[in-house]
Coordinates of C-alpha atoms in Angstrom, one line a residue:
I24 CA -0.4 0.3 0.3
V25 CA 1.5 3.5 -0.8
E26 CA 0.3 6.2 0.5
F27 CA 0.3 10.0 -1.8
A28 CA 0.7 12.2 0.7
K29 CA 1.8 16.2 -1.4
A30 CA 4.8 15.6 -0.2
Q31 CA 5.7 12.2 -0.8
M32 CA 3.8 12.6 -4.4
E33 CA 6.6 11.8 -5.8
E34 CA 8.0 9.4 -4.4
G35 CA 5.5 7.3 -4.5
K36 CA 4.9 7.4 -8.2
D37 CA 8.9 6.2 -8.3
L38 CA 8.1 3.3 -6.2
I39 CA 5.1 2.6 -8.6
A40 CA 7.9 2.8 -11.7
A41 CA 10.8 1.0 -10.2
C42 CA 8.5 -2.4 -9.4
S43 CA 6.6 -2.3 -12.1
A44 CA 10.7 -1.5 -14.4
Q45 CA 12.1 -4.3 -12.0
G46 CA 9.2 -7.3 -12.9
V47 CA 7.6 -6.8 -9.5
Q48 CA 4.4 -8.7 -8.9
A49 CA 3.7 -8.0 -5.7
P50 CA 0.2 -5.2 -6.2
V51 CA -0.1 -2.1 -5.3
I52 CA -3.2 0.3 -3.7
V53 CA -2.6 3.8 -3.8
V54 CA -4.3 5.4 -0.8
A55 CA -5.0 9.1 -1.9
R56 CA -6.8 12.1 -0.7
S57 CA -9.2 13.7 -1.8
G58 CA -8.5 16.5 -4.6
A59 CA -5.4 13.4 -5.8
E60 CA -7.7 11.8 -9.0
K61 CA -5.1 12.8 -11.2
D62 CA -2.0 11.6 -9.1
I63 CA -4.6 7.8 -8.9
I64 CA -4.9 7.9 -12.5
Q65 CA -1.6 8.0 -13.8
A66 CA -1.3 5.5 -10.7
F67 CA -3.0 3.5 -12.9
R68 CA -1.1 4.3 -15.9
L69 CA 2.8 3.2 -13.9
G70 CA 0.1 0.2 -12.9
A71 CA -1.0 0.6 -9.1
A72 CA -3.3 -2.0 -9.1
D73 CA -6.6 -0.8 -7.5
Y74 CA -6.7 2.6 -4.6
L75 CA -8.4 3.8 -1.5
Q76 CA -9.9 7.6 -0.6
Y77 CA -9.7 9.0 2.7
P78 CA -11.6 8.9 4.8
I79 CA -10.9 4.9 4.3
G80 CA -13.4 2.8 6.3
E81 CA -11.9 -0.1 7.6
A82 CA -14.7 -2.2 5.2
E83 CA -13.8 -0.6 2.2
I84 CA -10.2 -1.5 2.8
I85 CA -11.4 -4.9 4.1
H86 CA -12.5 -4.9 0.5
V87 CA -10.4 -3.6 -1.6
V88 CA -7.7 -6.1 -0.3
E89 CA -10.1 -9.1 -1.2
R90 CA -11.0 -7.6 -4.4
V91 CA -6.6 -7.5 -5.4
L92 CA -6.0 -10.5 -3.7
E93 CA -8.6 -11.9 -6.2
Q94 CA -6.8 -10.0 -9.2
V95 CA -3.7 -12.2 -8.0
H96 CA -5.0 -14.5 -8.3
A97 CA -6.6 -14.3 -11.7
R98 CA -3.7 -13.9 -12.8
R99 CA -1.3 -16.8 -11.5
E100 CA -4.0 -19.0 -12.2
R101 CA -3.8 -17.5 -16.2
D102 CA 0.3 -17.8 -16.8
R103 CA -0.4 -21.5 -14.9
L104 CA -2.8 -22.8 -17.5
A105 CA -1.2 -20.2 -20.0
A106 CA 2.7 -21.7 -19.1
Q107 CA 0.9 -25.9 -19.0
F108 CA -0.7 -25.2 -22.7
Q109 CA 2.5 -23.6 -23.6
K110 CA 4.3 -27.1 -22.9
A111 CA 1.0 -29.4 -24.0
N112 CA 1.9 -27.4 -27.4
Q113 CA 5.7 -28.1 -27.4
E114 CA 5.4 -31.7 -27.1
L115 CA 3.0 -32.6 -29.3
Q116 CA 5.0 -30.3 -31.5
Q117 CA 7.6 -32.9 -30.2
R118 CA 5.3 -35.7 -30.7
V119 CA 4.7 -34.7 -34.4
L120 CA 7.9 -34.2 -35.7
E121 CA 9.2 -37.3 -34.4
F122 CA 6.1 -38.8 -35.9
T123 CA 6.8 -37.2 -39.2
T124 CA 10.8 -38.2 -39.0
L125 CA 9.7 -42.2 -38.5
Y126 CA 7.5 -41.9 -41.1
D127 CA 9.3 -40.6 -43.0
I128 CA 11.8 -43.2 -42.6
G129 CA 9.8 -45.9 -42.7
K130 CA 8.7 -45.0 -46.5
I131 CA 12.4 -44.9 -47.5
V132 CA 12.7 -48.6 -46.1
V133 CA 11.1 -50.3 -47.8
S134 CA 11.4 -47.7 -51.7
T135 CA 15.1 -48.5 -51.8
T136 CA 17.6 -50.9 -51.6
D137 CA 20.5 -48.5 -51.4
Q138 CA 22.0 -48.6 -48.0
T139 CA 24.3 -45.7 -48.4
L140 CA 21.2 -43.1 -48.5
L141 CA 19.0 -46.0 -45.9
F142 CA 21.9 -45.4 -43.0
E143 CA 22.5 -41.3 -43.7
K144 CA 18.7 -40.8 -43.5
I145 CA 18.4 -43.8 -40.6
L146 CA 21.3 -41.7 -38.6
D147 CA 19.7 -38.3 -39.5
G148 CA 16.7 -39.2 -38.2
A149 CA 18.0 -41.1 -35.3
A150 CA 19.7 -37.4 -34.2
H151 CA 16.9 -35.5 -35.1
V152 CA 15.0 -37.0 -32.8
T153 CA 16.7 -37.7 -29.8
W154 CA 18.2 -33.4 -30.6
S155 CA 22.6 -34.8 -31.1
D156 CA 25.2 -33.1 -32.4
Y157 CA 27.2 -36.4 -33.7
G158 CA 26.1 -40.3 -34.8
W159 CA 27.0 -43.1 -36.5
F160 CA 26.2 -46.5 -37.9
L161 CA 28.1 -49.6 -37.8
L162 CA 27.1 -52.4 -39.5
W163 CA 29.6 -56.3 -38.7
D164 CA 31.7 -57.2 -41.0
E165 CA 31.8 -60.9 -41.3
S166 CA 34.8 -61.7 -43.5
K167 CA 36.2 -59.9 -41.5
R168 CA 35.1 -60.1 -37.6
K169 CA 35.2 -56.8 -37.2
F170 CA 32.2 -53.6 -37.3
L171 CA 33.0 -51.3 -39.9
L172 CA 31.6 -47.9 -40.2
S173 CA 29.4 -47.2 -42.9
A174 CA 27.6 -43.6 -42.5
Q175 CA 27.3 -41.1 -40.4
R176 CA 26.7 -37.3 -39.1
N177 CA 29.0 -34.2 -38.1
L178 CA 32.0 -36.2 -37.3
P179 CA 35.1 -34.5 -37.8
E180 CA 37.4 -34.9 -40.7
S181 CA 39.6 -37.3 -39.9
Y182 CA 36.2 -39.3 -38.4
K183 CA 35.4 -40.0 -41.9
A184 CA 38.4 -40.2 -43.2
R185 CA 37.6 -43.9 -41.3
L186 CA 34.0 -44.9 -43.2
N187 CA 33.5 -48.5 -44.2
S188 CA 36.8 -49.5 -41.9
P189 CA 37.4 -51.0 -38.7
W190 CA 35.8 -49.1 -35.5
D191 CA 36.4 -49.0 -32.5
D192 CA 35.0 -46.7 -29.6
E193 CA 36.3 -49.5 -26.6
V194 CA 32.1 -49.3 -26.5
G195 CA 29.8 -50.4 -28.9
A196 CA 32.2 -53.8 -27.7
Q197 CA 30.2 -53.7 -24.6
V198 CA 26.5 -53.6 -26.5
A199 CA 28.0 -55.9 -28.6
L200 CA 28.4 -58.2 -25.9
S201 CA 24.7 -57.6 -24.2
A202 CA 22.6 -56.8 -27.5
K203 CA 20.5 -54.0 -25.4
P204 CA 20.9 -50.5 -25.5
L205 CA 23.3 -48.1 -23.4
C206 CA 22.9 -44.6 -22.2
L207 CA 26.4 -42.7 -20.9
S208 CA 27.1 -39.2 -19.7
G209 CA 29.6 -37.3 -18.0
E210 CA 31.6 -38.6 -16.0
A211 CA 30.6 -42.0 -16.6
V212 CA 32.3 -41.1 -20.4
K213 CA 35.5 -40.0 -19.7
K214 CA 36.8 -43.1 -19.3
Y215 CA 36.5 -44.1 -23.0
K216 CA 38.5 -42.7 -25.8
I217 CA 35.5 -41.1 -27.7
S218 CA 34.6 -38.4 -24.5
N219 CA 36.8 -35.7 -27.2
L220 CA 33.2 -35.5 -29.5
G221 CA 31.4 -34.7 -26.7
E222 CA 29.9 -35.7 -22.8
S223 CA 26.2 -37.6 -23.4
L224 CA 27.1 -40.5 -24.9
M225 CA 24.2 -43.6 -25.9
I226 CA 23.9 -46.7 -28.3
V227 CA 21.5 -48.8 -29.6
P228 CA 22.3 -53.5 -30.8
V229 CA 21.0 -53.7 -34.3
K230 CA 19.2 -57.2 -34.2
A231 CA 18.0 -59.4 -36.6
Q232 CA 16.2 -61.7 -34.4
K233 CA 18.6 -62.3 -31.0
L234 CA 21.9 -61.4 -33.6
V235 CA 23.2 -58.1 -33.6
I236 CA 24.1 -56.7 -36.7
G237 CA 25.2 -53.2 -36.6
L238 CA 25.6 -50.2 -33.5
L239 CA 23.3 -47.3 -33.9
A240 CA 24.8 -43.9 -31.8
V241 CA 24.7 -40.2 -30.8
M242 CA 25.9 -38.6 -29.1
R243 CA 25.3 -34.7 -27.1
K244 CA 28.3 -32.4 -26.9
K245 CA 26.9 -31.5 -23.7
P246 CA 26.8 -34.0 -20.6
V247 CA 22.3 -33.5 -21.2
A248 CA 21.0 -37.6 -20.3
F249 CA 19.3 -39.3 -23.2
T250 CA 16.1 -40.1 -21.4
T251 CA 14.0 -43.2 -21.6
D252 CA 11.6 -42.0 -24.2
E253 CA 14.5 -40.8 -26.5
Q254 CA 16.9 -44.6 -25.5
R255 CA 12.6 -45.4 -26.8
L256 CA 12.9 -44.2 -30.2
M257 CA 16.5 -44.7 -31.0
E258 CA 14.9 -48.6 -31.1
L259 CA 12.4 -47.2 -32.9
V260 CA 15.0 -46.4 -36.0
A261 CA 17.4 -49.0 -34.9
D262 CA 14.4 -52.2 -35.8
Y263 CA 13.9 -49.8 -39.1
A264 CA 17.8 -50.3 -39.8
S265 CA 16.9 -53.8 -38.5
I266 CA 14.8 -54.3 -42.1
S267 CA 16.6 -52.7 -44.3
I268 CA 19.6 -54.8 -43.3
V269 CA 17.6 -57.9 -43.7
N270 CA 15.9 -56.7 -47.0
A271 CA 18.3 -55.7 -48.9
R272 CA 20.5 -59.0 -48.0
L273 CA 16.8 -60.9 -49.0
F274 CA 16.7 -58.6 -52.2
R275 CA 21.1 -59.8 -53.1
A276 CA 20.2 -63.0 -52.5
V277 CA 16.4 -63.5 -54.7
E278 CA 19.4 -61.6 -57.1
E279 CA 22.1 -64.0 -56.7
R280 CA 19.8 -66.8 -57.2
A281 CA 18.1 -65.3 -60.2
L282 CA 20.5 -65.1 -61.2
S283 CA 22.1 -68.1 -60.5
L284 CA 18.7 -69.6 -62.4
Q285 CA 19.5 -67.2 -65.8
T286 CA 23.0 -69.2 -66.7
L287 CA 20.8 -72.7 -66.1
A288 CA 18.8 -71.8 -68.3
D289 CA 21.1 -69.9 -70.0
E290 CA 23.9 -73.6 -70.0
S291 CA 20.8 -76.3 -70.7
Q292 CA 19.9 -73.8 -73.8
A293 CA 23.6 -74.5 -75.1
R294 CA 23.6 -78.6 -73.9
E295 CA 20.3 -78.3 -76.2
K296 CA 22.0 -76.4 -79.7
I297 CA 25.4 -78.9 -78.6
A298 CA 22.6 -82.1 -79.4
N299 CA 21.3 -81.0 -82.1
A300 CA 24.2 -79.8 -83.8
I301 CA 25.2 -83.1 -83.0
L302 CA 21.7 -85.0 -84.2
Q303 CA 21.9 -83.2 -86.7
A304 CA 25.4 -84.3 -88.4
V305 CA 25.1 -88.5 -86.9
K306 CA 21.2 -87.9 -88.9

């Protein structure tokens, strides 16, 4: 409550202006004597919530204070609902983004057999839904008995040069052995050499049935731990990667089978021509 006496009128206005400038949310009730209507109006413009004018009765004070408190409660409720609505809207936008990303990956998986393109799109999607800075995809090479770097996202040039070469970040082997996702953040990452890239790491196995055939990894520069929801999204993306790898292998097997059958057909036709030629010669 600020009293507007003649000697303190400017000080009262300055106080209200200072409170508004500093973002002070406490409501101000102006107390003024008769004839200070212009000052009361100016006080309202500066941010005053209500006013009292001499002579003041006890009931009037209670009524004004209750009215101001109702305004405060209404404003706080409005702010709470606005914040709640904003949070719900952000979560909805995030869910739409995740759904769109997964849908796009699904379309690519069923529409192309170019694994280089597939792995790049899968990495982009994984980094997108987990808000990661880096990403890489490792594919198990049965002949070399090692994981090879098959795709990368935003890795430094020194890492890009290792594309299609063996990769060992000391963490992937643990995930391949356990066949379970692994999330590390902060001090837990620093004991591995991959920590020169960032401080939060998540690696998810890509499995065909129970066999680990690849590893999908994302990393953040800052030590912001990955959430359970982000891990679930990564597992969904890893499932898409598994489908794409199995589809590509089936496609190659079908092509090889078709080529083999074509070769047999050509050989059969050649033998038939030779037999016909021999028969004609005998005749």
